[in-house]
Structures are given as C-alpha cells and as structure tokens.
Amino acid sequence: MKNTIIPIIVAMQLCNYACSTKTFYPYQQRFLFEDNYSPNNNGKIKTDGYFYCSNKDSIYETKADIFLLYNDGNFIKMKFQDRYGELVGQPIDSLKDKVYFSNKGSGIYKIDKDTLFVDNYKYISPNGLSGKWVLEHCKYQIIDSVTLKLCELRQYDKQDGNVIINDYNYIYKFAPASSLPPAKYLSMRREKWMWKNISIWKYIKEHF
C-alpha cells in the first residue's frame, strides 16, 4: 500500500505546480536569474549568516521574520524548527540542520547604493489542489552591513502594487551562521519565468 501512496503524493505535488498561476505580469519582475548574475553586493551586506526581525506585531505573523542573502543573488525566507526557536538572533553552527524553507517566500535581490531591493515570490495553495505565485517588491534601507530597515513592501495582483508597509520601523539585525541551506533546490528556481536564459532554465529543471 505504501508503494502505491508515495507515487500518488508525488504526482499530486507535480500537478499542483503544473496548475499554478501567476498573479503578476512579466514587466513587474525587476530581476531575473541568469548565468553569472551579480546582486552588486560588494560587501555592503553580510551574507555569511541570516537577518532576523522579532517585532511582535510583525506583518508576517510569526515570532520572527528571517531571511538569507546569498552571494549569487538568491533571497530566501526561513523558519527555525520548533526545538531550535530559542536560537533566533544567536550565532549558529550548521544552520541548514536547524531551519526549513518558509512559505513566506524566496526570490532574487539587487543592491543599489544604500538600498536593498528584493523580488520575493510566495507560493500560495489554500486548498492544497492548486496554487498561485504572488510577487512582492521589498525595499530595505541599508543602515550598515549588519542592519537593515524595511521601508516598503508592495504586493502585485496584476494591477498596481498595493503598499502594505511604507516607512515602518521593521529593523532587521544580522547573526552569523555556518553551513547555510542550499538554494539550488528551491521550487521557484524551476519556473521558466524566473530565468533570462531559457537554456539555463532547462538545465536547472533537468538536474535539480
């Protein structure tokens, strides 16, 4: 029976993504993955760890909003496993063993002067049968290499983005960590609309 159930579950998951829709237009995507993509970091923001915000009134409705920035431009929201929740904000060894990918999103970032811009994609599947990709534009002020302030968050629904946050005092601090979770397995990276070069997308889809 188990041998029958597992293929069915996998098939349902694949169908969910195949039936997924986008709630945004291509022109609303500011950045796309490409070979040798550079987020223009140049040491302005630390990437050997994670950023966290522990506001109790967080719009993300979690104990802490946590994300990682990778040198190749990947942006990933994370959650700590329940048994490691008290470690938020502390230096951590082997982070990949203590967190998991959050449904709050992943995407791609770019730095321009003292501002961090993020295109964040969230996959929402309320009924478990089909889902949709939602795009958020996030804007952070770079206070220093270990401190960011969320200035604006705008969600797109195939219309003009609705401002959810505008110059609100969400401060993110940095905590060092080793062994970050690999970004190459993110489902968002398998989407054709995330890539500038279709041949690279085909390779990614085939191998990851």
PDB file of C-alpha atoms in Angstrom:
ATOM      1  CA  MET A   1       0.000   0.000   0.000  1.00  0.00           C
ATOM      2  CA  LYS A   2       2.844   2.387   0.872  1.00  0.00           C
ATOM      3  CA  ASN A   3       4.400   1.815  -2.544  1.00  0.00           C
ATOM      4  CA  THR A   4       1.137   2.997  -4.121  1.00  0.00           C
ATOM      5  CA  ILE A   5       0.592   6.041  -1.889  1.00  0.00           C
ATOM      6  CA  ILE A   6       4.014   7.635  -2.397  1.00  0.00           C
ATOM      7  CA  PRO A   7       3.789   7.916  -6.232  1.00  0.00           C
ATOM      8  CA  ILE A   8       0.276   9.363  -5.839  1.00  0.00           C
ATOM      9  CA  ILE A   9       1.518  12.060  -3.454  1.00  0.00           C
ATOM     10  CA  VAL A  10       4.401  12.961  -5.773  1.00  0.00           C
ATOM     11  CA  ALA A  11       2.037  13.109  -8.762  1.00  0.00           C
ATOM     12  CA  MET A  12      -0.327  15.419  -6.849  1.00  0.00           C
ATOM     13  CA  GLN A  13       2.543  17.752  -5.936  1.00  0.00           C
ATOM     14  CA  LEU A  14       3.699  17.921  -9.545  1.00  0.00           C
ATOM     15  CA  CYS A  15       0.148  18.619 -10.673  1.00  0.00           C
ATOM     16  CA  ASN A  16      -0.152  21.438  -8.147  1.00  0.00           C
ATOM     17  CA  TYR A  17       2.832  23.241  -9.658  1.00  0.00           C
ATOM     18  CA  ALA A  18       1.747  22.481 -13.212  1.00  0.00           C
ATOM     19  CA  CYS A  19      -1.666  24.024 -12.473  1.00  0.00           C
ATOM     20  CA  SER A  20      -0.234  27.017 -10.642  1.00  0.00           C
ATOM     21  CA  THR A  21      -0.840  30.531 -11.897  1.00  0.00           C
ATOM     22  CA  LYS A  22       0.951  33.858 -11.568  1.00  0.00           C
ATOM     23  CA  THR A  23      -0.771  36.892 -10.086  1.00  0.00           C
ATOM     24  CA  PHE A  24       1.647  39.331 -11.707  1.00  0.00           C
ATOM     25  CA  TYR A  25       2.813  40.427 -15.149  1.00  0.00           C
ATOM     26  CA  PRO A  26       6.344  39.835 -16.506  1.00  0.00           C
ATOM     27  CA  TYR A  27       7.059  43.570 -16.642  1.00  0.00           C
ATOM     28  CA  GLN A  28       6.567  43.699 -12.861  1.00  0.00           C
ATOM     29  CA  GLN A  29       9.577  41.413 -12.366  1.00  0.00           C
ATOM     30  CA  ARG A  30      12.573  43.654 -11.801  1.00  0.00           C
ATOM     31  CA  PHE A  31      15.241  40.920 -11.744  1.00  0.00           C
ATOM     32  CA  LEU A  32      15.717  37.532 -13.412  1.00  0.00           C
ATOM     33  CA  PHE A  33      18.252  34.791 -12.812  1.00  0.00           C
ATOM     34  CA  GLU A  34      20.991  34.476 -15.395  1.00  0.00           C
ATOM     35  CA  ASP A  35      24.462  32.999 -15.736  1.00  0.00           C
ATOM     36  CA  ASN A  36      26.906  34.902 -13.509  1.00  0.00           C
ATOM     37  CA  TYR A  37      24.155  37.124 -12.089  1.00  0.00           C
ATOM     38  CA  SER A  38      25.577  39.679  -9.661  1.00  0.00           C
ATOM     39  CA  PRO A  39      23.468  41.305  -6.921  1.00  0.00           C
ATOM     40  CA  ASN A  40      26.050  44.105  -6.705  1.00  0.00           C
ATOM     41  CA  ASN A  41      26.676  43.426  -3.023  1.00  0.00           C
ATOM     42  CA  ASN A  42      30.425  44.131  -2.887  1.00  0.00           C
ATOM     43  CA  GLY A  43      30.494  43.586   0.856  1.00  0.00           C
ATOM     44  CA  LYS A  44      27.778  46.127   1.665  1.00  0.00           C
ATOM     45  CA  ILE A  45      25.651  43.478   3.394  1.00  0.00           C
ATOM     46  CA  LYS A  46      26.831  40.403   5.272  1.00  0.00           C
ATOM     47  CA  THR A  47      25.870  37.081   3.692  1.00  0.00           C
ATOM     48  CA  ASP A  48      27.558  34.528   5.961  1.00  0.00           C
ATOM     49  CA  GLY A  49      24.527  34.204   8.215  1.00  0.00           C
ATOM     50  CA  TYR A  50      20.920  35.355   8.456  1.00  0.00           C
ATOM     51  CA  PHE A  51      18.882  38.512   9.063  1.00  0.00           C
ATOM     52  CA  TYR A  52      16.030  38.488  11.566  1.00  0.00           C
ATOM     53  CA  CYS A  53      13.293  40.784  12.850  1.00  0.00           C
ATOM     54  CA  SER A  54      11.463  39.933  16.067  1.00  0.00           C
ATOM     55  CA  ASN A  55       8.720  42.571  16.150  1.00  0.00           C
ATOM     56  CA  LYS A  56       5.693  41.194  17.994  1.00  0.00           C
ATOM     57  CA  ASP A  57       3.356  42.937  15.557  1.00  0.00           C
ATOM     58  CA  SER A  58       5.135  41.509  12.525  1.00  0.00           C
ATOM     59  CA  ILE A  59       3.055  41.537   9.349  1.00  0.00           C
ATOM     60  CA  TYR A  60       4.354  38.026   8.772  1.00  0.00           C
ATOM     61  CA  GLU A  61       2.521  36.830  11.896  1.00  0.00           C
ATOM     62  CA  THR A  62       5.438  34.766  13.124  1.00  0.00           C
ATOM     63  CA  LYS A  63       7.680  35.026  16.160  1.00  0.00           C
ATOM     64  CA  ALA A  64      10.499  36.193  13.913  1.00  0.00           C
ATOM     65  CA  ASP A  65      10.854  37.029  10.240  1.00  0.00           C
ATOM     66  CA  ILE A  66      14.095  35.501   8.967  1.00  0.00           C
ATOM     67  CA  PHE A  67      15.816  35.600   5.592  1.00  0.00           C
ATOM     68  CA  LEU A  68      19.112  34.704   3.978  1.00  0.00           C
ATOM     69  CA  LEU A  69      21.006  36.547   1.255  1.00  0.00           C
ATOM     70  CA  TYR A  70      23.329  34.524  -0.974  1.00  0.00           C
ATOM     71  CA  ASN A  71      26.257  35.879  -2.969  1.00  0.00           C
ATOM     72  CA  ASP A  72      24.632  34.685  -6.223  1.00  0.00           C
ATOM     73  CA  GLY A  73      21.532  36.842  -5.665  1.00  0.00           C
ATOM     74  CA  ASN A  74      19.192  34.343  -4.022  1.00  0.00           C
ATOM     75  CA  PHE A  75      16.890  35.616  -1.274  1.00  0.00           C
ATOM     76  CA  ILE A  76      15.218  33.020   0.957  1.00  0.00           C
ATOM     77  CA  LYS A  77      12.772  33.198   3.847  1.00  0.00           C
ATOM     78  CA  MET A  78      13.431  30.641   6.573  1.00  0.00           C
ATOM     79  CA  LYS A  79      11.820  29.306   9.739  1.00  0.00           C
ATOM     80  CA  PHE A  80      13.572  27.667  12.645  1.00  0.00           C
ATOM     81  CA  GLN A  81      12.480  24.200  13.650  1.00  0.00           C
ATOM     82  CA  ASP A  82      10.427  24.388  16.856  1.00  0.00           C
ATOM     83  CA  ARG A  83      13.134  22.836  19.023  1.00  0.00           C
ATOM     84  CA  TYR A  84      15.641  25.490  17.885  1.00  0.00           C
ATOM     85  CA  GLY A  85      13.338  28.501  18.105  1.00  0.00           C
ATOM     86  CA  GLU A  86      15.172  29.970  21.078  1.00  0.00           C
ATOM     87  CA  LEU A  87      18.325  30.293  18.954  1.00  0.00           C
ATOM     88  CA  VAL A  88      16.934  33.126  16.815  1.00  0.00           C
ATOM     89  CA  GLY A  89      19.377  36.022  16.883  1.00  0.00           C
ATOM     90  CA  GLN A  90      22.339  33.934  18.021  1.00  0.00           C
ATOM     91  CA  PRO A  91      25.413  32.767  16.069  1.00  0.00           C
ATOM     92  CA  ILE A  92      24.679  29.254  14.798  1.00  0.00           C
ATOM     93  CA  ASP A  93      26.743  26.346  13.540  1.00  0.00           C
ATOM     94  CA  SER A  94      25.239  24.221  10.749  1.00  0.00           C
ATOM     95  CA  LEU A  95      22.179  26.403  10.129  1.00  0.00           C
ATOM     96  CA  LYS A  96      20.855  24.037   7.456  1.00  0.00           C
ATOM     97  CA  ASP A  97      20.112  21.418  10.139  1.00  0.00           C
ATOM     98  CA  LYS A  98      18.005  23.798  12.237  1.00  0.00           C
ATOM     99  CA  VAL A  99      15.768  25.612   9.736  1.00  0.00           C
ATOM    100  CA  TYR A 100      13.444  24.903   6.814  1.00  0.00           C
ATOM    101  CA  PHE A 101      12.230  26.882   3.817  1.00  0.00           C
ATOM    102  CA  SER A 102       9.312  29.143   4.715  1.00  0.00           C
ATOM    103  CA  ASN A 103       6.146  29.548   2.632  1.00  0.00           C
ATOM    104  CA  LYS A 104       6.671  33.298   3.122  1.00  0.00           C
ATOM    105  CA  GLY A 105       8.823  33.313   0.037  1.00  0.00           C
ATOM    106  CA  SER A 106      12.067  33.261  -1.872  1.00  0.00           C
ATOM    107  CA  GLY A 107      13.389  35.300  -4.735  1.00  0.00           C
ATOM    108  CA  ILE A 108      16.200  37.452  -6.024  1.00  0.00           C
ATOM    109  CA  TYR A 109      17.811  40.655  -4.778  1.00  0.00           C
ATOM    110  CA  LYS A 110      19.839  43.607  -6.019  1.00  0.00           C
ATOM    111  CA  ILE A 111      21.692  46.385  -4.206  1.00  0.00           C
ATOM    112  CA  ASP A 112      21.768  49.972  -5.425  1.00  0.00           C
ATOM    113  CA  LYS A 113      23.792  52.388  -3.301  1.00  0.00           C
ATOM    114  CA  ASP A 114      22.309  52.222   0.217  1.00  0.00           C
ATOM    115  CA  THR A 115      19.169  50.286  -0.744  1.00  0.00           C
ATOM    116  CA  LEU A 116      18.406  46.567  -0.933  1.00  0.00           C
ATOM    117  CA  PHE A 117      15.697  45.669  -3.459  1.00  0.00           C
ATOM    118  CA  VAL A 118      14.053  42.235  -3.357  1.00  0.00           C
ATOM    119  CA  ASP A 119      11.603  40.497  -5.670  1.00  0.00           C
ATOM    120  CA  ASN A 120      10.025  37.973  -3.318  1.00  0.00           C
ATOM    121  CA  TYR A 121       7.780  35.158  -4.603  1.00  0.00           C
ATOM    122  CA  LYS A 122       5.303  33.327  -2.396  1.00  0.00           C
ATOM    123  CA  TYR A 123       3.524  30.139  -3.470  1.00  0.00           C
ATOM    124  CA  ILE A 124       0.014  30.045  -2.018  1.00  0.00           C
ATOM    125  CA  SER A 125      -2.126  26.917  -2.185  1.00  0.00           C
ATOM    126  CA  PRO A 126      -5.147  27.396   0.096  1.00  0.00           C
ATOM    127  CA  ASN A 127      -6.983  24.227  -0.918  1.00  0.00           C
ATOM    128  CA  GLY A 128      -3.935  22.027  -1.485  1.00  0.00           C
ATOM    129  CA  LEU A 129      -5.053  21.209  -5.038  1.00  0.00           C
ATOM    130  CA  SER A 130      -3.867  24.228  -6.996  1.00  0.00           C
ATOM    131  CA  GLY A 131      -1.894  27.330  -6.150  1.00  0.00           C
ATOM    132  CA  LYS A 132      -0.641  30.674  -7.302  1.00  0.00           C
ATOM    133  CA  TRP A 133       2.608  32.621  -7.271  1.00  0.00           C
ATOM    134  CA  VAL A 134       2.405  36.063  -5.684  1.00  0.00           C
ATOM    135  CA  LEU A 135       5.081  38.713  -6.234  1.00  0.00           C
ATOM    136  CA  GLU A 136       6.194  41.180  -3.583  1.00  0.00           C
ATOM    137  CA  HIS A 137       8.563  44.091  -4.073  1.00  0.00           C
ATOM    138  CA  CYS A 138      10.514  44.721  -0.884  1.00  0.00           C
ATOM    139  CA  LYS A 139      12.706  47.734  -0.211  1.00  0.00           C
ATOM    140  CA  TYR A 140      15.200  47.849   2.653  1.00  0.00           C
ATOM    141  CA  GLN A 141      17.413  50.719   3.753  1.00  0.00           C
ATOM    142  CA  ILE A 142      20.975  49.552   4.388  1.00  0.00           C
ATOM    143  CA  ILE A 143      21.896  51.159   7.701  1.00  0.00           C
ATOM    144  CA  ASP A 144      25.162  49.221   7.854  1.00  0.00           C
ATOM    145  CA  SER A 145      26.407  45.769   6.830  1.00  0.00           C
ATOM    146  CA  VAL A 146      24.514  44.067   9.680  1.00  0.00           C
ATOM    147  CA  THR A 147      21.402  46.266   9.994  1.00  0.00           C
ATOM    148  CA  LEU A 148      18.500  46.747   7.577  1.00  0.00           C
ATOM    149  CA  LYS A 149      15.228  48.650   7.776  1.00  0.00           C
ATOM    150  CA  LEU A 150      12.182  47.516   5.807  1.00  0.00           C
ATOM    151  CA  CYS A 151      10.851  50.682   4.165  1.00  0.00           C
ATOM    152  CA  GLU A 152       8.296  49.395   1.685  1.00  0.00           C
ATOM    153  CA  LEU A 153       6.500  46.179   0.779  1.00  0.00           C
ATOM    154  CA  ARG A 154       4.279  46.101  -2.299  1.00  0.00           C
ATOM    155  CA  GLN A 155       2.266  43.088  -3.428  1.00  0.00           C
ATOM    156  CA  TYR A 156       1.171  42.601  -7.047  1.00  0.00           C
ATOM    157  CA  ASP A 157      -2.104  41.153  -8.250  1.00  0.00           C
ATOM    158  CA  LYS A 158      -1.893  42.011 -11.980  1.00  0.00           C
ATOM    159  CA  GLN A 159      -2.710  45.570 -11.043  1.00  0.00           C
ATOM    160  CA  ASP A 160      -0.659  48.295  -9.440  1.00  0.00           C
ATOM    161  CA  GLY A 161       1.011  47.031  -6.286  1.00  0.00           C
ATOM    162  CA  ASN A 162      -0.726  47.771  -3.011  1.00  0.00           C
ATOM    163  CA  VAL A 163       1.546  49.295  -0.367  1.00  0.00           C
ATOM    164  CA  ILE A 164       1.375  47.154   2.753  1.00  0.00           C
ATOM    165  CA  ILE A 165       4.241  48.836   4.565  1.00  0.00           C
ATOM    166  CA  ASN A 166       5.567  52.305   3.936  1.00  0.00           C
ATOM    167  CA  ASP A 167       8.474  53.574   6.022  1.00  0.00           C
ATOM    168  CA  TYR A 168       7.582  51.403   9.005  1.00  0.00           C
ATOM    169  CA  ASN A 169      10.136  50.652  11.690  1.00  0.00           C
ATOM    170  CA  TYR A 170      10.916  46.999  10.984  1.00  0.00           C
ATOM    171  CA  ILE A 171      14.591  46.626  11.845  1.00  0.00           C
ATOM    172  CA  TYR A 172      16.497  43.513  10.794  1.00  0.00           C
ATOM    173  CA  LYS A 173      19.710  42.510  12.522  1.00  0.00           C
ATOM    174  CA  PHE A 174      22.340  40.064  11.311  1.00  0.00           C
ATOM    175  CA  ALA A 175      23.514  36.905  13.066  1.00  0.00           C
ATOM    176  CA  PRO A 176      26.466  34.846  11.748  1.00  0.00           C
ATOM    177  CA  ALA A 177      25.952  31.196  10.813  1.00  0.00           C
ATOM    178  CA  SER A 178      27.768  28.375   9.061  1.00  0.00           C
ATOM    179  CA  SER A 179      26.527  25.772   6.558  1.00  0.00           C
ATOM    180  CA  LEU A 180      23.604  27.688   5.068  1.00  0.00           C
ATOM    181  CA  PRO A 181      20.806  25.693   3.401  1.00  0.00           C
ATOM    182  CA  PRO A 182      21.446  25.227  -0.342  1.00  0.00           C
ATOM    183  CA  ALA A 183      19.326  27.495  -2.526  1.00  0.00           C
ATOM    184  CA  LYS A 184      19.549  25.381  -5.679  1.00  0.00           C
ATOM    185  CA  TYR A 185      16.614  23.146  -4.668  1.00  0.00           C
ATOM    186  CA  LEU A 186      14.045  25.932  -4.367  1.00  0.00           C
ATOM    187  CA  SER A 187      10.915  25.214  -6.411  1.00  0.00           C
ATOM    188  CA  MET A 188      10.850  28.846  -7.570  1.00  0.00           C
ATOM    189  CA  ARG A 189      14.113  28.281  -9.472  1.00  0.00           C
ATOM    190  CA  ARG A 190      12.354  25.639 -11.604  1.00  0.00           C
ATOM    191  CA  GLU A 191       9.937  28.202 -13.025  1.00  0.00           C
ATOM    192  CA  LYS A 192      10.662  29.291 -16.596  1.00  0.00           C
ATOM    193  CA  TRP A 193       9.568  32.867 -15.893  1.00  0.00           C
ATOM    194  CA  MET A 194      12.412  33.285 -13.374  1.00  0.00           C
ATOM    195  CA  TRP A 195      15.182  32.937 -15.974  1.00  0.00           C
ATOM    196  CA  LYS A 196      16.563  35.262 -18.602  1.00  0.00           C
ATOM    197  CA  ASN A 197      18.311  32.443 -20.452  1.00  0.00           C
ATOM    198  CA  ILE A 198      15.956  29.563 -21.321  1.00  0.00           C
ATOM    199  CA  SER A 199      18.804  27.091 -21.888  1.00  0.00           C
ATOM    200  CA  ILE A 200      19.980  27.573 -18.283  1.00  0.00           C
ATOM    201  CA  TRP A 201      16.429  27.102 -17.039  1.00  0.00           C
ATOM    202  CA  LYS A 202      16.189  23.793 -18.929  1.00  0.00           C
ATOM    203  CA  TYR A 203      19.406  22.604 -17.301  1.00  0.00           C
ATOM    204  CA  ILE A 204      18.228  23.612 -13.831  1.00  0.00           C
ATOM    205  CA  LYS A 205      14.867  21.916 -14.302  1.00  0.00           C
ATOM    206  CA  GLU A 206      16.513  18.702 -15.508  1.00  0.00           C
ATOM    207  CA  HIS A 207      19.212  18.443 -12.834  1.00  0.00           C
ATOM    208  CA  PHE A 208      17.554  19.898  -9.728  1.00  0.00           C
TER     209      PHE A 208
END
